[in-house]
mmCIF file of C-alpha atoms and ligand atoms in Angstrom:
data_model
loop_
_atom_site.group_PDB
_atom_site.id
_atom_site.type_symbol
_atom_site.label_atom_id
_atom_site.label_comp_id
_atom_site.label_asym_id
_atom_site.label_seq_id
_atom_site.Cartn_x
_atom_site.Cartn_y
_atom_site.Cartn_z
ATOM 1 C CA MET A 1 93.715 48.829 120.814
ATOM 2 C CA ILE A 2 91.388 47.125 118.339
ATOM 3 C CA ARG A 3 91.778 47.827 114.643
ATOM 4 C CA PHE A 4 89.956 46.367 111.662
ATOM 5 C CA ASP A 5 91.415 47.070 108.264
ATOM 6 C CA ARG A 6 88.956 46.266 105.452
ATOM 7 C CA VAL A 7 87.819 43.055 107.052
ATOM 8 C CA THR A 8 85.502 40.722 105.183
ATOM 9 C CA LYS A 9 84.183 37.541 106.769
ATOM 10 C CA ARG A 10 82.526 35.067 104.446
ATOM 11 C CA TYR A 11 81.058 31.911 105.900
ATOM 12 C CA GLU A 12 81.265 28.674 103.953
ATOM 13 C CA GLU A 13 77.762 29.000 102.533
ATOM 14 C CA GLY A 14 78.928 32.123 100.730
ATOM 15 C CA HIS A 15 77.230 34.659 102.950
ATOM 16 C CA ASP A 16 79.284 37.750 103.846
ATOM 17 C CA ALA A 17 78.744 38.384 107.561
ATOM 18 C CA LEU A 18 81.155 41.346 107.445
ATOM 19 C CA ARG A 19 82.078 43.391 104.379
ATOM 20 C CA GLU A 20 85.115 45.643 104.167
ATOM 21 C CA VAL A 21 84.829 46.741 107.776
ATOM 22 C CA SER A 22 87.439 49.240 108.987
ATOM 23 C CA LEU A 23 87.445 50.639 112.495
ATOM 24 C CA ASP A 24 89.774 51.770 115.213
ATOM 25 C CA ILE A 25 89.051 51.617 118.925
ATOM 26 C CA ALA A 26 91.465 53.417 121.229
ATOM 27 C CA ARG A 27 92.774 52.002 124.486
ATOM 28 C CA ASP A 28 90.713 54.309 126.683
ATOM 29 C CA GLU A 29 87.421 53.899 124.818
ATOM 30 C CA LEU A 30 84.114 52.260 125.575
ATOM 31 C CA VAL A 31 82.319 51.651 122.273
ATOM 32 C CA PHE A 32 78.864 50.295 121.533
ATOM 33 C CA LEU A 33 78.290 48.098 118.510
ATOM 34 C CA THR A 34 74.724 48.046 117.296
ATOM 35 C CA GLY A 35 72.661 46.847 114.334
ATOM 36 C CA HIS A 36 69.804 44.495 113.542
ATOM 37 C CA SER A 37 69.935 40.795 114.296
ATOM 38 C CA GLY A 38 72.247 39.155 111.759
ATOM 39 C CA ALA A 39 74.101 42.422 111.030
ATOM 40 C CA GLY A 40 77.432 40.867 111.985
ATOM 41 C CA LYS A 41 77.982 42.024 115.589
ATOM 42 C CA SER A 42 78.816 38.610 117.034
ATOM 43 C CA THR A 43 81.015 37.811 114.060
ATOM 44 C CA LEU A 44 83.023 40.970 114.702
ATOM 45 C CA LEU A 45 83.509 40.047 118.372
ATOM 46 C CA ARG A 46 84.477 36.480 117.418
ATOM 47 C CA LEU A 47 87.233 37.788 115.165
ATOM 48 C CA VAL A 48 88.681 39.887 118.010
ATOM 49 C CA MET A 49 88.879 36.893 120.340
ATOM 50 C CA LEU A 50 90.146 34.590 117.591
ATOM 51 C CA MET A 51 87.158 32.306 117.694
ATOM 52 C CA ASP A 52 87.206 32.851 113.953
ATOM 53 C CA ARG A 53 89.495 34.302 111.269
ATOM 54 C CA PRO A 54 88.725 36.940 108.616
ATOM 55 C CA SER A 55 88.386 35.912 104.973
ATOM 56 C CA ARG A 56 90.097 39.139 103.879
ATOM 57 C CA GLY A 57 91.633 42.135 105.628
ATOM 58 C CA LYS A 58 93.426 42.503 108.920
ATOM 59 C CA VAL A 59 92.471 42.495 112.568
ATOM 60 C CA LEU A 60 94.994 44.062 114.945
ATOM 61 C CA VAL A 61 94.803 43.909 118.721
ATOM 62 C CA ASP A 62 97.228 46.004 120.740
ATOM 63 C CA GLY A 63 99.239 46.589 117.576
ATOM 64 C CA ARG A 64 99.522 42.917 116.769
ATOM 65 C CA ASP A 65 98.228 41.471 113.499
ATOM 66 C CA LEU A 66 96.172 38.479 114.601
ATOM 67 C CA ALA A 67 97.219 36.647 111.424
ATOM 68 C CA SER A 68 100.560 36.208 113.192
ATOM 69 C CA VAL A 69 98.935 34.453 116.159
ATOM 70 C CA GLY A 70 98.901 30.725 115.492
ATOM 71 C CA SER A 71 96.619 28.220 117.167
ATOM 72 C CA ARG A 72 99.133 27.736 119.986
ATOM 73 C CA GLY A 73 99.101 31.484 120.672
ATOM 74 C CA ILE A 74 95.324 31.665 121.045
ATOM 75 C CA PRO A 75 95.071 30.900 124.800
ATOM 76 C CA ARG A 76 97.596 33.604 125.545
ATOM 77 C CA HIS A 77 95.751 36.070 123.282
ATOM 78 C CA ARG A 78 92.461 35.301 125.063
ATOM 79 C CA ARG A 79 93.972 35.912 128.482
ATOM 80 C CA ASN A 80 93.975 39.590 127.586
ATOM 81 C CA ILE A 81 90.295 39.568 126.704
ATOM 82 C CA GLY A 82 87.357 39.219 129.055
ATOM 83 C CA VAL A 83 84.092 38.088 127.498
ATOM 84 C CA VAL A 84 80.550 38.613 128.789
ATOM 85 C CA PHE A 85 77.556 36.838 127.265
ATOM 86 C CA GLN A 86 73.840 37.488 127.476
ATOM 87 C CA ASN A 87 73.123 34.186 129.165
ATOM 88 C CA HIS A 88 76.285 34.424 131.292
ATOM 89 C CA GLN A 89 76.979 30.670 130.969
ATOM 90 C CA LEU A 90 77.489 30.085 134.668
ATOM 91 C CA LEU A 91 78.028 26.603 136.049
ATOM 92 C CA PHE A 92 74.888 26.032 138.080
ATOM 93 C CA ASP A 93 76.317 23.284 140.273
ATOM 94 C CA ARG A 94 79.106 25.553 141.559
ATOM 95 C CA ASN A 95 78.879 28.518 143.849
ATOM 96 C CA VAL A 96 79.649 32.128 142.967
ATOM 97 C CA PHE A 97 83.250 31.951 144.161
ATOM 98 C CA ASP A 98 84.017 28.837 142.112
ATOM 99 C CA ASN A 99 82.395 30.277 138.997
ATOM 100 C CA VAL A 100 84.495 33.414 139.167
ATOM 101 C CA ALA A 101 87.635 31.440 140.052
ATOM 102 C CA LEU A 102 87.336 29.130 137.047
ATOM 103 C CA PRO A 103 89.547 31.056 134.576
ATOM 104 C CA LEU A 104 92.278 31.375 137.228
ATOM 105 C CA VAL A 105 92.074 27.682 138.117
ATOM 106 C CA ILE A 106 92.451 26.810 134.438
ATOM 107 C CA ALA A 107 95.387 29.200 134.130
ATOM 108 C CA GLY A 108 97.057 27.472 137.093
ATOM 109 C CA TYR A 109 97.142 30.279 139.669
ATOM 110 C CA ASP A 110 97.891 29.282 143.245
ATOM 111 C CA HIS A 111 95.218 29.050 145.877
ATOM 112 C CA ARG A 112 95.942 32.268 147.736
ATOM 113 C CA GLU A 113 96.194 34.382 144.615
ATOM 114 C CA ILE A 114 92.903 32.934 143.387
ATOM 115 C CA GLY A 115 91.187 33.828 146.669
ATOM 116 C CA ARG A 116 92.575 37.341 146.607
ATOM 117 C CA ARG A 117 91.654 38.033 143.012
ATOM 118 C CA VAL A 118 88.214 36.456 143.144
ATOM 119 C CA ARG A 119 87.281 38.522 146.193
ATOM 120 C CA ALA A 120 88.609 41.682 144.578
ATOM 121 C CA ALA A 121 86.528 41.007 141.456
ATOM 122 C CA LEU A 122 83.400 40.182 143.499
ATOM 123 C CA ASP A 123 83.916 43.359 145.467
ATOM 124 C CA LYS A 124 84.018 45.377 142.234
ATOM 125 C CA VAL A 125 80.627 44.020 141.156
ATOM 126 C CA GLY A 126 79.125 44.307 144.655
ATOM 127 C CA LEU A 127 78.726 40.584 145.346
ATOM 128 C CA LEU A 128 81.364 39.900 147.967
ATOM 129 C CA GLN A 129 78.787 38.763 150.493
ATOM 130 C CA ARG A 130 77.314 36.205 148.064
ATOM 131 C CA GLU A 131 80.440 34.189 147.341
ATOM 132 C CA ARG A 132 79.003 30.952 148.780
ATOM 133 C CA ALA A 133 75.649 31.308 147.017
ATOM 134 C CA LEU A 134 74.605 29.036 144.180
ATOM 135 C CA PRO A 135 73.693 30.870 140.962
ATOM 136 C CA VAL A 136 70.052 29.675 141.054
ATOM 137 C CA THR A 137 69.532 31.638 144.253
ATOM 138 C CA LEU A 138 70.595 34.892 142.585
ATOM 139 C CA SER A 139 68.513 37.335 140.551
ATOM 140 C CA GLY A 140 69.159 37.747 136.821
ATOM 141 C CA GLY A 141 71.073 40.959 137.424
ATOM 142 C CA GLU A 142 73.217 39.318 140.102
ATOM 143 C CA GLN A 143 73.939 36.386 137.818
ATOM 144 C CA GLN A 144 75.062 38.775 135.120
ATOM 145 C CA ARG A 145 77.345 40.497 137.634
ATOM 146 C CA VAL A 146 78.899 37.128 138.482
ATOM 147 C CA GLY A 147 79.543 36.679 134.749
ATOM 148 C CA ILE A 148 81.209 40.086 134.650
ATOM 149 C CA ALA A 149 83.345 39.306 137.716
ATOM 150 C CA ARG A 150 84.473 36.108 135.999
ATOM 151 C CA SER A 151 85.331 38.008 132.821
ATOM 152 C CA VAL A 152 87.560 40.532 134.640
ATOM 153 C CA VAL A 153 89.154 38.284 137.261
ATOM 154 C CA GLY A 154 92.189 37.708 135.039
ATOM 155 C CA ARG A 155 92.561 41.499 134.623
ATOM 156 C CA PRO A 156 92.119 41.597 130.865
ATOM 157 C CA ARG A 157 92.974 44.724 128.919
ATOM 158 C CA ILE A 158 89.926 44.304 126.695
ATOM 159 C CA LEU A 159 86.363 43.512 127.670
ATOM 160 C CA LEU A 160 83.944 42.257 125.007
ATOM 161 C CA ALA A 161 80.240 41.880 125.718
ATOM 162 C CA ASP A 162 77.570 40.367 123.471
ATOM 163 C CA GLU A 163 74.084 41.630 124.406
ATOM 164 C CA PRO A 164 74.988 41.713 128.104
ATOM 165 C CA THR A 165 71.647 43.245 129.134
ATOM 166 C CA GLY A 166 69.455 41.202 126.810
ATOM 167 C CA ASN A 167 67.456 39.547 129.597
ATOM 168 C CA LEU A 168 67.375 42.417 132.079
ATOM 169 C CA ASP A 169 64.908 45.177 132.842
ATOM 170 C CA PRO A 170 65.923 48.815 132.185
ATOM 171 C CA ALA A 171 67.080 49.593 135.735
ATOM 172 C CA LEU A 172 69.295 46.506 135.954
ATOM 173 C CA SER A 173 70.565 47.106 132.437
ATOM 174 C CA ALA A 174 71.674 50.597 133.433
ATOM 175 C CA GLU A 175 73.511 49.141 136.449
ATOM 176 C CA ILE A 176 75.332 46.641 134.272
ATOM 177 C CA MET A 177 76.372 49.391 131.857
ATOM 178 C CA GLN A 178 77.630 51.397 134.834
ATOM 179 C CA LEU A 179 79.885 48.470 135.746
ATOM 180 C CA PHE A 180 81.341 48.432 132.239
ATOM 181 C CA GLU A 181 81.944 52.173 132.552
ATOM 182 C CA ASP A 182 83.758 51.575 135.857
ATOM 183 C CA PHE A 183 86.113 49.059 134.240
ATOM 184 C CA ASN A 184 86.654 51.416 131.330
ATOM 185 C CA GLN A 185 87.587 54.133 133.863
ATOM 186 C CA VAL A 186 90.423 52.000 135.197
ATOM 187 C CA GLY A 187 91.879 51.507 131.745
ATOM 188 C CA VAL A 188 90.050 48.576 130.161
ATOM 189 C CA THR A 189 89.050 48.909 126.500
ATOM 190 C CA VAL A 190 85.367 47.951 126.287
ATOM 191 C CA LEU A 191 83.348 46.882 123.234
ATOM 192 C CA ILE A 192 79.676 46.081 123.818
ATOM 193 C CA ALA A 193 77.315 44.650 121.194
ATOM 194 C CA SER A 194 73.788 45.752 122.027
ATOM 195 C CA HIS A 195 70.578 46.552 120.205
ATOM 196 C CA ASP A 196 69.156 48.406 123.199
ATOM 197 C CA LEU A 197 69.336 51.797 121.471
ATOM 198 C CA ALA A 198 67.254 53.539 124.133
ATOM 199 C CA LEU A 199 69.830 52.629 126.755
ATOM 200 C CA ILE A 200 73.049 53.123 124.833
ATOM 201 C CA SER A 201 72.089 56.429 123.256
ATOM 202 C CA ARG A 202 71.702 57.900 126.760
ATOM 203 C CA LEU A 203 75.320 57.051 127.584
ATOM 204 C CA GLN A 204 78.089 59.259 126.321
ATOM 205 C CA HIS A 205 80.057 56.822 124.207
ATOM 206 C CA ARG A 206 80.744 56.209 120.560
ATOM 207 C CA ILE A 207 78.182 54.023 118.811
ATOM 208 C CA ILE A 208 79.108 52.120 115.689
ATOM 209 C CA THR A 209 76.418 50.531 113.589
ATOM 210 C CA LEU A 210 76.490 47.515 111.323
ATOM 211 C CA ARG A 211 73.935 46.935 108.605
ATOM 212 C CA ASP A 212 74.168 43.717 106.621
ATOM 213 C CA GLY A 213 77.830 43.401 107.498
ATOM 214 C CA ARG A 214 78.749 46.968 106.554
ATOM 215 C CA LEU A 215 79.689 49.718 108.926
ATOM 216 C CA LEU A 216 77.520 52.855 108.904
ATOM 217 C CA GLY A 217 78.754 56.220 110.062
ATOM 218 C CA ALA A 218 81.749 54.881 111.921
ATOM 219 C CA ALA A 219 84.226 57.571 112.755
ATOM 220 C CA ALA A 220 87.106 55.128 112.705
HETATM 221 P P1 ADP B 301 74.516 39.569 114.910
HETATM 222 O O1 ADP B 301 75.427 39.223 116.053
HETATM 223 O O2 ADP B 301 74.553 41.008 114.529
HETATM 224 O O3 ADP B 301 73.120 39.073 115.086
HETATM 225 P P2 ADP B 301 76.035 37.541 113.482
HETATM 226 O O4 ADP B 301 77.445 37.985 113.450
HETATM 227 O O5 ADP B 301 75.643 36.499 114.474
HETATM 228 O O6 ADP B 301 75.094 38.811 113.621
HETATM 229 O O7 ADP B 301 75.637 36.989 112.045
HETATM 230 C C1 ADP B 301 75.934 37.692 110.848
HETATM 231 C C2 ADP B 301 75.502 36.834 109.659
HETATM 232 O O8 ADP B 301 76.392 35.717 109.542
HETATM 233 C C3 ADP B 301 74.112 36.266 109.777
HETATM 234 O O9 ADP B 301 73.536 36.258 108.499
HETATM 235 C C4 ADP B 301 74.350 34.870 110.266
HETATM 236 O O10 ADP B 301 73.315 34.003 109.832
HETATM 237 C C5 ADP B 301 75.661 34.510 109.612
HETATM 238 N N1 ADP B 301 76.453 33.580 110.433
HETATM 239 C C6 ADP B 301 76.872 33.781 111.705
HETATM 240 N N2 ADP B 301 77.607 32.737 112.143
HETATM 241 C C7 ADP B 301 77.655 31.856 111.100
HETATM 242 C C8 ADP B 301 78.284 30.576 110.898
HETATM 243 N N3 ADP B 301 79.006 30.010 111.858
HETATM 244 N N4 ADP B 301 78.131 29.986 109.701
HETATM 245 C C9 ADP B 301 77.415 30.564 108.718
HETATM 246 N N5 ADP B 301 76.809 31.758 108.835
HETATM 247 C C10 ADP B 301 76.930 32.394 110.005
HETATM 248 P P1 ADP B 302 93.935 43.692 143.513
HETATM 249 O O1 ADP B 302 95.181 44.378 143.048
HETATM 250 O O2 ADP B 302 93.890 43.401 144.958
HETATM 251 O O3 ADP B 302 93.551 42.519 142.661
HETATM 252 P P2 ADP B 302 92.380 45.781 142.261
HETATM 253 O O4 ADP B 302 91.535 46.797 142.930
HETATM 254 O O5 ADP B 302 93.575 46.201 141.502
HETATM 255 O O6 ADP B 302 92.739 44.738 143.403
HETATM 256 O O7 ADP B 302 91.494 44.938 141.275
HETATM 257 C C1 ADP B 302 90.373 44.278 141.759
HETATM 258 C C2 ADP B 302 89.751 43.486 140.634
HETATM 259 O O8 ADP B 302 89.141 44.384 139.713
HETATM 260 C C3 ADP B 302 90.744 42.682 139.830
HETATM 261 O O9 ADP B 302 90.951 41.386 140.344
HETATM 262 C C4 ADP B 302 90.063 42.644 138.524
HETATM 263 O O10 ADP B 302 89.049 41.697 138.586
HETATM 264 C C5 ADP B 302 89.419 43.998 138.420
HETATM 265 N N1 ADP B 302 90.315 44.976 137.791
HETATM 266 C C6 ADP B 302 90.960 46.001 138.367
HETATM 267 N N2 ADP B 302 91.680 46.685 137.509
HETATM 268 C C7 ADP B 302 91.499 46.103 136.341
HETATM 269 C C8 ADP B 302 91.983 46.355 135.052
HETATM 270 N N3 ADP B 302 92.818 47.338 134.757
HETATM 271 N N4 ADP B 302 91.595 45.541 134.073
HETATM 272 C C9 ADP B 302 90.713 44.552 134.320
HETATM 273 N N5 ADP B 302 90.214 44.270 135.519
HETATM 274 C C10 ADP B 302 90.615 45.030 136.520
#
């Protein structure tokens, strides 16, 4: 589903954030991406969602070379990818329902379909009864679950997460990882950048490690 073929990403200042990275993530996989701060994890995720382009090498998503996706094709590409951030970037002046609905509103879905899908997504993350709540009234774990509901409401085939448990205690972090496992179970390819080794090594998934932009021990 996600393939990197000798990808190098050099930023303008001449620093290589990724060096000759090759990897292959299958459709049914959940994979953790780990490594020290600055190792290149976010850069790798940005290349998958076309927030950035490689300097050398190829990135393929669902068999498609992203070099063939022009700027006009980017919104369509991103519709297949849900993204979860550490600080969930919720709109604090809108309630839970409206936050989750946002991607569908932007994509122009009709009212009834939005209601149906938002409630289905909130149900999946266990927050159906909080749809009218404002984000400030929710706990950190609940806020992160709203962010996850928003990322899956468009039914993406790929879910990318950048330090999704960074602000959460161990019990809540485990719950959030369980949610990602649930989505993976229903066929979503999941790639999670995390440096919480204690947590991710307990889960039975492939871990790939970046060090200074190079991949270590990746069974690609
Ligand atoms: P991680 O997510 O593992 O912390 P990043 O992918 O954010 O790592 O960063 C990898 C390296 O690339 C770091 O040295 C970082 O300073 C550098 N970097 C990241 N984004 C940019 C950018 N937009 N311009 C220049 N350098 C960047
Ligand atoms: P419905 O068909 O009524 O939307 P589903 O149970 O199929 O209900 O899905 C409920 C929600 O769970 C979806 O709106 C979506 O947010 C998420 N979801 C379910 N299946 C997938 C999937 N394969 N990929 C991504 N998200 C999914």
